[in-house]
Amino acid sequence: MESRTRNMERTDVTVDYRGEKMVIELKIWRGNAYNECGEKQLIDYLEHYHLKKGYMLSGID
């Protein structure tokens, strides 16, 4: 099951550990344009959660 933000948008992975929240965006590599969309998604999630740092993992299928 995917995590959801308060306004019901989907996120890939959120981790709450010892009071620290981490957001991780997962993408399959499909080129630079798709990767840039993933970066934008991550930035939006970070803004939503008021975080300064997040992670994006890309892999090949």
mmCIF file of N, CA, C and O in Angstrom:
data_model
loop_
_atom_site.group_PDB
_atom_site.id
_atom_site.type_symbol
_atom_site.label_atom_id
_atom_site.label_comp_id
_atom_site.label_asym_id
_atom_site.label_seq_id
_atom_site.Cartn_x
_atom_site.Cartn_y
_atom_site.Cartn_z
ATOM 1 N N MET A 1 0.849 -1.172 0.000
ATOM 2 C CA MET A 1 0.000 0.000 0.000
ATOM 3 C C MET A 1 0.894 1.234 0.000
ATOM 4 O O MET A 1 1.872 1.306 0.732
ATOM 5 N N GLU A 2 0.564 2.207 -0.808
ATOM 6 C CA GLU A 2 1.327 3.442 -0.877
ATOM 7 C C GLU A 2 0.926 4.373 0.251
ATOM 8 O O GLU A 2 -0.228 4.398 0.669
ATOM 9 N N SER A 3 1.892 5.133 0.719
ATOM 10 C CA SER A 3 1.599 6.173 1.696
ATOM 11 C C SER A 3 0.834 7.284 1.008
ATOM 12 O O SER A 3 0.932 7.461 -0.195
ATOM 13 N N ARG A 4 0.086 8.031 1.783
ATOM 14 C CA ARG A 4 -0.659 9.152 1.226
ATOM 15 C C ARG A 4 -0.431 10.380 2.076
ATOM 16 O O ARG A 4 -0.303 10.294 3.283
ATOM 17 N N THR A 5 -0.401 11.522 1.386
ATOM 18 C CA THR A 5 -0.277 12.784 2.097
ATOM 19 C C THR A 5 -1.654 13.163 2.638
ATOM 20 O O THR A 5 -2.648 12.497 2.343
ATOM 21 N N ARG A 6 -1.702 14.240 3.394
ATOM 22 C CA ARG A 6 -2.982 14.667 3.973
ATOM 23 C C ARG A 6 -4.035 14.980 2.935
ATOM 24 O O ARG A 6 -5.218 14.793 3.168
ATOM 25 N N ASN A 7 -3.612 15.465 1.762
ATOM 26 C CA ASN A 7 -4.604 15.775 0.728
ATOM 27 C C ASN A 7 -4.775 14.599 -0.238
ATOM 28 O O ASN A 7 -5.238 14.768 -1.348
ATOM 29 N N MET A 8 -4.386 13.412 0.213
ATOM 30 C CA MET A 8 -4.607 12.135 -0.471
ATOM 31 C C MET A 8 -3.754 11.948 -1.726
ATOM 32 O O MET A 8 -4.050 11.104 -2.554
ATOM 33 N N GLU A 9 -2.674 12.732 -1.890
ATOM 34 C CA GLU A 9 -1.736 12.454 -2.969
ATOM 35 C C GLU A 9 -0.895 11.252 -2.561
ATOM 36 O O GLU A 9 -0.672 11.001 -1.388
ATOM 37 N N ARG A 10 -0.405 10.524 -3.539
ATOM 38 C CA ARG A 10 0.400 9.338 -3.252
ATOM 39 C C ARG A 10 1.870 9.694 -3.082
ATOM 40 O O ARG A 10 2.384 10.583 -3.734
ATOM 41 N N THR A 11 2.533 8.988 -2.191
ATOM 42 C CA THR A 11 3.988 9.029 -2.098
ATOM 43 C C THR A 11 4.467 7.593 -2.137
ATOM 44 O O THR A 11 3.722 6.673 -1.820
ATOM 45 N N ASP A 12 5.711 7.380 -2.530
ATOM 46 C CA ASP A 12 6.215 6.020 -2.609
ATOM 47 C C ASP A 12 6.542 5.456 -1.229
ATOM 48 O O ASP A 12 5.995 4.457 -0.826
ATOM 49 N N VAL A 13 7.428 6.112 -0.509
ATOM 50 C CA VAL A 13 7.820 5.603 0.807
ATOM 51 C C VAL A 13 7.986 6.778 1.762
ATOM 52 O O VAL A 13 8.648 7.759 1.433
ATOM 53 N N THR A 14 7.383 6.671 2.925
ATOM 54 C CA THR A 14 7.678 7.600 4.006
ATOM 55 C C THR A 14 8.120 6.760 5.200
ATOM 56 O O THR A 14 7.544 5.702 5.471
ATOM 57 N N VAL A 15 9.144 7.229 5.870
ATOM 58 C CA VAL A 15 9.685 6.526 7.026
ATOM 59 C C VAL A 15 9.650 7.470 8.211
ATOM 60 O O VAL A 15 10.130 8.603 8.116
ATOM 61 N N ASP A 16 9.054 7.028 9.291
ATOM 62 C CA ASP A 16 9.090 7.760 10.548
ATOM 63 C C ASP A 16 9.962 6.960 11.507
ATOM 64 O O ASP A 16 9.613 5.834 11.870
ATOM 65 N N TYR A 17 11.096 7.538 11.879
ATOM 66 C CA TYR A 17 12.011 6.830 12.756
ATOM 67 C C TYR A 17 12.526 7.787 13.814
ATOM 68 O O TYR A 17 13.143 8.797 13.495
ATOM 69 N N ARG A 18 12.196 7.478 15.063
ATOM 70 C CA ARG A 18 12.629 8.283 16.204
ATOM 71 C C ARG A 18 12.309 9.763 16.019
ATOM 72 O O ARG A 18 13.137 10.640 16.225
ATOM 73 N N GLY A 19 11.122 10.028 15.555
ATOM 74 C CA GLY A 19 10.668 11.394 15.391
ATOM 75 C C GLY A 19 11.134 12.085 14.120
ATOM 76 O O GLY A 19 10.819 13.235 13.898
ATOM 77 N N GLU A 20 11.882 11.389 13.286
ATOM 78 C CA GLU A 20 12.342 11.964 12.024
ATOM 79 C C GLU A 20 11.572 11.330 10.875
ATOM 80 O O GLU A 20 11.440 10.118 10.789
ATOM 81 N N LYS A 21 11.033 12.182 10.001
ATOM 82 C CA LYS A 21 10.299 11.692 8.833
ATOM 83 C C LYS A 21 11.205 11.789 7.612
ATOM 84 O O LYS A 21 11.881 12.799 7.411
ATOM 85 N N MET A 22 11.232 10.728 6.814
ATOM 86 C CA MET A 22 11.998 10.714 5.566
ATOM 87 C C MET A 22 11.054 10.354 4.426
ATOM 88 O O MET A 22 10.208 9.482 4.575
ATOM 89 N N VAL A 23 11.209 11.039 3.301
ATOM 90 C CA VAL A 23 10.408 10.775 2.118
ATOM 91 C C VAL A 23 11.345 10.222 1.045
ATOM 92 O O VAL A 23 12.408 10.783 0.790
ATOM 93 N N ILE A 24 10.924 9.114 0.434
ATOM 94 C CA ILE A 24 11.737 8.468 -0.599
ATOM 95 C C ILE A 24 10.867 8.256 -1.831
ATOM 96 O O ILE A 24 9.812 7.624 -1.754
ATOM 97 N N GLU A 25 11.290 8.809 -2.941
ATOM 98 C CA GLU A 25 10.587 8.660 -4.223
ATOM 99 C C GLU A 25 11.300 7.565 -5.012
ATOM 100 O O GLU A 25 12.515 7.583 -5.162
ATOM 101 N N LEU A 26 10.545 6.595 -5.495
ATOM 102 C CA LEU A 26 11.098 5.476 -6.251
ATOM 103 C C LEU A 26 10.713 5.605 -7.715
ATOM 104 O O LEU A 26 9.548 5.833 -8.030
ATOM 105 N N LYS A 27 11.676 5.469 -8.606
ATOM 106 C CA LYS A 27 11.417 5.584 -10.037
ATOM 107 C C LYS A 27 12.180 4.516 -10.805
ATOM 108 O O LYS A 27 13.298 4.171 -10.445
ATOM 109 N N ILE A 28 11.566 4.030 -11.856
ATOM 110 C CA ILE A 28 12.257 3.196 -12.831
ATOM 111 C C ILE A 28 12.816 4.142 -13.876
ATOM 112 O O ILE A 28 12.124 5.051 -14.329
ATOM 113 N N TRP A 29 14.090 3.969 -14.229
ATOM 114 C CA TRP A 29 14.732 4.885 -15.173
ATOM 115 C C TRP A 29 14.061 4.773 -16.533
ATOM 116 O O TRP A 29 14.031 3.706 -17.145
ATOM 117 N N ARG A 30 13.520 5.890 -16.997
ATOM 118 C CA ARG A 30 12.884 5.970 -18.313
ATOM 119 C C ARG A 30 13.314 7.236 -19.034
ATOM 120 O O ARG A 30 12.563 7.779 -19.822
ATOM 121 N N GLY A 31 14.500 7.728 -18.697
ATOM 122 C CA GLY A 31 15.028 8.909 -19.360
ATOM 123 C C GLY A 31 15.002 10.140 -18.469
ATOM 124 O O GLY A 31 14.406 10.159 -17.395
ATOM 125 N N ASN A 32 15.687 11.175 -18.960
ATOM 126 C CA ASN A 32 15.842 12.405 -18.178
ATOM 127 C C ASN A 32 14.520 13.095 -17.884
ATOM 128 O O ASN A 32 14.312 13.600 -16.777
ATOM 129 N N ALA A 33 13.617 13.160 -18.864
ATOM 130 C CA ALA A 33 12.339 13.864 -18.654
ATOM 131 C C ALA A 33 11.539 13.203 -17.530
ATOM 132 O O ALA A 33 10.990 13.891 -16.657
ATOM 133 N N TYR A 34 11.480 11.881 -17.537
ATOM 134 C CA TYR A 34 10.757 11.146 -16.495
ATOM 135 C C TYR A 34 11.431 11.350 -15.142
ATOM 136 O O TYR A 34 10.780 11.523 -14.121
ATOM 137 N N ASN A 35 12.760 11.374 -15.147
ATOM 138 C CA ASN A 35 13.519 11.589 -13.918
ATOM 139 C C ASN A 35 13.235 12.982 -13.347
ATOM 140 O O ASN A 35 13.064 13.144 -12.138
ATOM 141 N N GLU A 36 13.168 13.984 -14.217
ATOM 142 C CA GLU A 36 12.863 15.339 -13.763
ATOM 143 C C GLU A 36 11.466 15.421 -13.149
ATOM 144 O O GLU A 36 11.254 16.157 -12.181
ATOM 145 N N CYS A 37 10.522 14.666 -13.690
ATOM 146 C CA CYS A 37 9.170 14.620 -13.093
ATOM 147 C C CYS A 37 9.247 14.041 -11.682
ATOM 148 O O CYS A 37 8.565 14.516 -10.771
ATOM 149 N N GLY A 38 10.064 13.022 -11.497
ATOM 150 C CA GLY A 38 10.247 12.426 -10.170
ATOM 151 C C GLY A 38 10.858 13.415 -9.200
ATOM 152 O O GLY A 38 10.466 13.478 -8.025
ATOM 153 N N GLU A 39 11.828 14.198 -9.670
ATOM 154 C CA GLU A 39 12.436 15.218 -8.818
ATOM 155 C C GLU A 39 11.395 16.255 -8.399
ATOM 156 O O GLU A 39 11.363 16.680 -7.240
ATOM 157 N N LYS A 40 10.541 16.649 -9.319
ATOM 158 C CA LYS A 40 9.469 17.612 -9.005
ATOM 159 C C LYS A 40 8.514 17.028 -7.967
ATOM 160 O O LYS A 40 8.109 17.714 -7.027
ATOM 161 N N GLN A 41 8.148 15.749 -8.145
ATOM 162 C CA GLN A 41 7.276 15.096 -7.165
ATOM 163 C C GLN A 41 7.916 15.122 -5.783
ATOM 164 O O GLN A 41 7.260 15.429 -4.787
ATOM 165 N N LEU A 42 9.192 14.787 -5.725
ATOM 166 C CA LEU A 42 9.888 14.760 -4.444
ATOM 167 C C LEU A 42 9.896 16.148 -3.807
ATOM 168 O O LEU A 42 9.635 16.290 -2.609
ATOM 169 N N ILE A 43 10.174 17.169 -4.585
ATOM 170 C CA ILE A 43 10.167 18.541 -4.061
ATOM 171 C C ILE A 43 8.789 18.889 -3.502
ATOM 172 O O ILE A 43 8.677 19.476 -2.421
ATOM 173 N N ASP A 44 7.735 18.502 -4.210
ATOM 174 C CA ASP A 44 6.374 18.769 -3.728
ATOM 175 C C ASP A 44 6.114 18.064 -2.400
ATOM 176 O O ASP A 44 5.515 18.639 -1.492
ATOM 177 N N TYR A 45 6.545 16.806 -2.271
ATOM 178 C CA TYR A 45 6.359 16.074 -1.016
ATOM 179 C C TYR A 45 7.143 16.735 0.115
ATOM 180 O O TYR A 45 6.645 16.856 1.234
ATOM 181 N N LEU A 46 8.373 17.164 -0.174
ATOM 182 C CA LEU A 46 9.182 17.812 0.851
ATOM 183 C C LEU A 46 8.517 19.098 1.326
ATOM 184 O O LEU A 46 8.487 19.369 2.542
ATOM 185 N N GLU A 47 7.983 19.861 0.409
ATOM 186 C CA GLU A 47 7.268 21.084 0.795
ATOM 187 C C GLU A 47 6.050 20.752 1.640
ATOM 188 O O GLU A 47 5.774 21.414 2.639
ATOM 189 N N HIS A 48 5.316 19.729 1.253
ATOM 190 C CA HIS A 48 4.115 19.333 1.991
ATOM 191 C C HIS A 48 4.446 18.946 3.434
ATOM 192 O O HIS A 48 3.742 19.320 4.365
ATOM 193 N N TYR A 49 5.520 18.192 3.608
ATOM 194 C CA TYR A 49 5.913 17.726 4.942
ATOM 195 C C TYR A 49 6.842 18.706 5.660
ATOM 196 O O TYR A 49 7.296 18.425 6.759
ATOM 197 N N HIS A 50 7.171 19.834 5.030
ATOM 198 C CA HIS A 50 8.074 20.835 5.609
ATOM 199 C C HIS A 50 9.442 20.227 5.925
ATOM 200 O O HIS A 50 10.003 20.441 6.998
ATOM 201 N N LEU A 51 9.968 19.480 4.957
ATOM 202 C CA LEU A 51 11.280 18.843 5.098
ATOM 203 C C LEU A 51 12.276 19.511 4.166
ATOM 204 O O LEU A 51 11.905 20.074 3.134
ATOM 205 N N LYS A 52 13.550 19.435 4.509
ATOM 206 C CA LYS A 52 14.599 20.020 3.687
ATOM 207 C C LYS A 52 15.341 18.984 2.860
ATOM 208 O O LYS A 52 16.038 19.333 1.909
ATOM 209 N N LYS A 53 15.205 17.704 3.231
ATOM 210 C CA LYS A 53 15.971 16.671 2.554
ATOM 211 C C LYS A 53 15.086 15.453 2.290
ATOM 212 O O LYS A 53 14.281 15.069 3.133
ATOM 213 N N GLY A 54 15.227 14.877 1.109
ATOM 214 C CA GLY A 54 14.523 13.657 0.752
ATOM 215 C C GLY A 54 15.434 12.822 -0.148
ATOM 216 O O GLY A 54 16.566 13.207 -0.424
ATOM 217 N N TYR A 55 14.910 11.702 -0.591
ATOM 218 C CA TYR A 55 15.718 10.775 -1.374
ATOM 219 C C TYR A 55 14.931 10.311 -2.607
ATOM 220 O O TYR A 55 13.728 10.124 -2.526
ATOM 221 N N MET A 56 15.641 10.121 -3.699
ATOM 222 C CA MET A 56 15.032 9.546 -4.893
ATOM 223 C C MET A 56 15.918 8.409 -5.354
ATOM 224 O O MET A 56 17.115 8.594 -5.568
ATOM 225 N N LEU A 57 15.331 7.247 -5.476
ATOM 226 C CA LEU A 57 16.044 6.071 -5.942
ATOM 227 C C LEU A 57 15.549 5.718 -7.338
ATOM 228 O O LEU A 57 14.347 5.583 -7.558
ATOM 229 N N SER A 58 16.471 5.588 -8.270
ATOM 230 C CA SER A 58 16.126 5.197 -9.638
ATOM 231 C C SER A 58 16.824 3.892 -9.952
ATOM 232 O O SER A 58 17.966 3.669 -9.572
ATOM 233 N N GLY A 59 16.124 3.054 -10.681
ATOM 234 C CA GLY A 59 16.708 1.780 -11.094
ATOM 235 C C GLY A 59 16.218 1.434 -12.492
ATOM 236 O O GLY A 59 15.320 2.065 -13.024
ATOM 237 N N ILE A 60 16.839 0.440 -13.065
ATOM 238 C CA ILE A 60 16.419 0.002 -14.397
ATOM 239 C C ILE A 60 15.529 -1.218 -14.249
ATOM 240 O O ILE A 60 15.642 -1.982 -13.296
ATOM 241 N N ASP A 61 14.618 -1.370 -15.169
ATOM 242 C CA ASP A 61 13.660 -2.472 -15.139
ATOM 243 C C ASP A 61 14.247 -3.685 -15.813
ATOM 244 O O ASP A 61 14.912 -3.672 -16.758
#
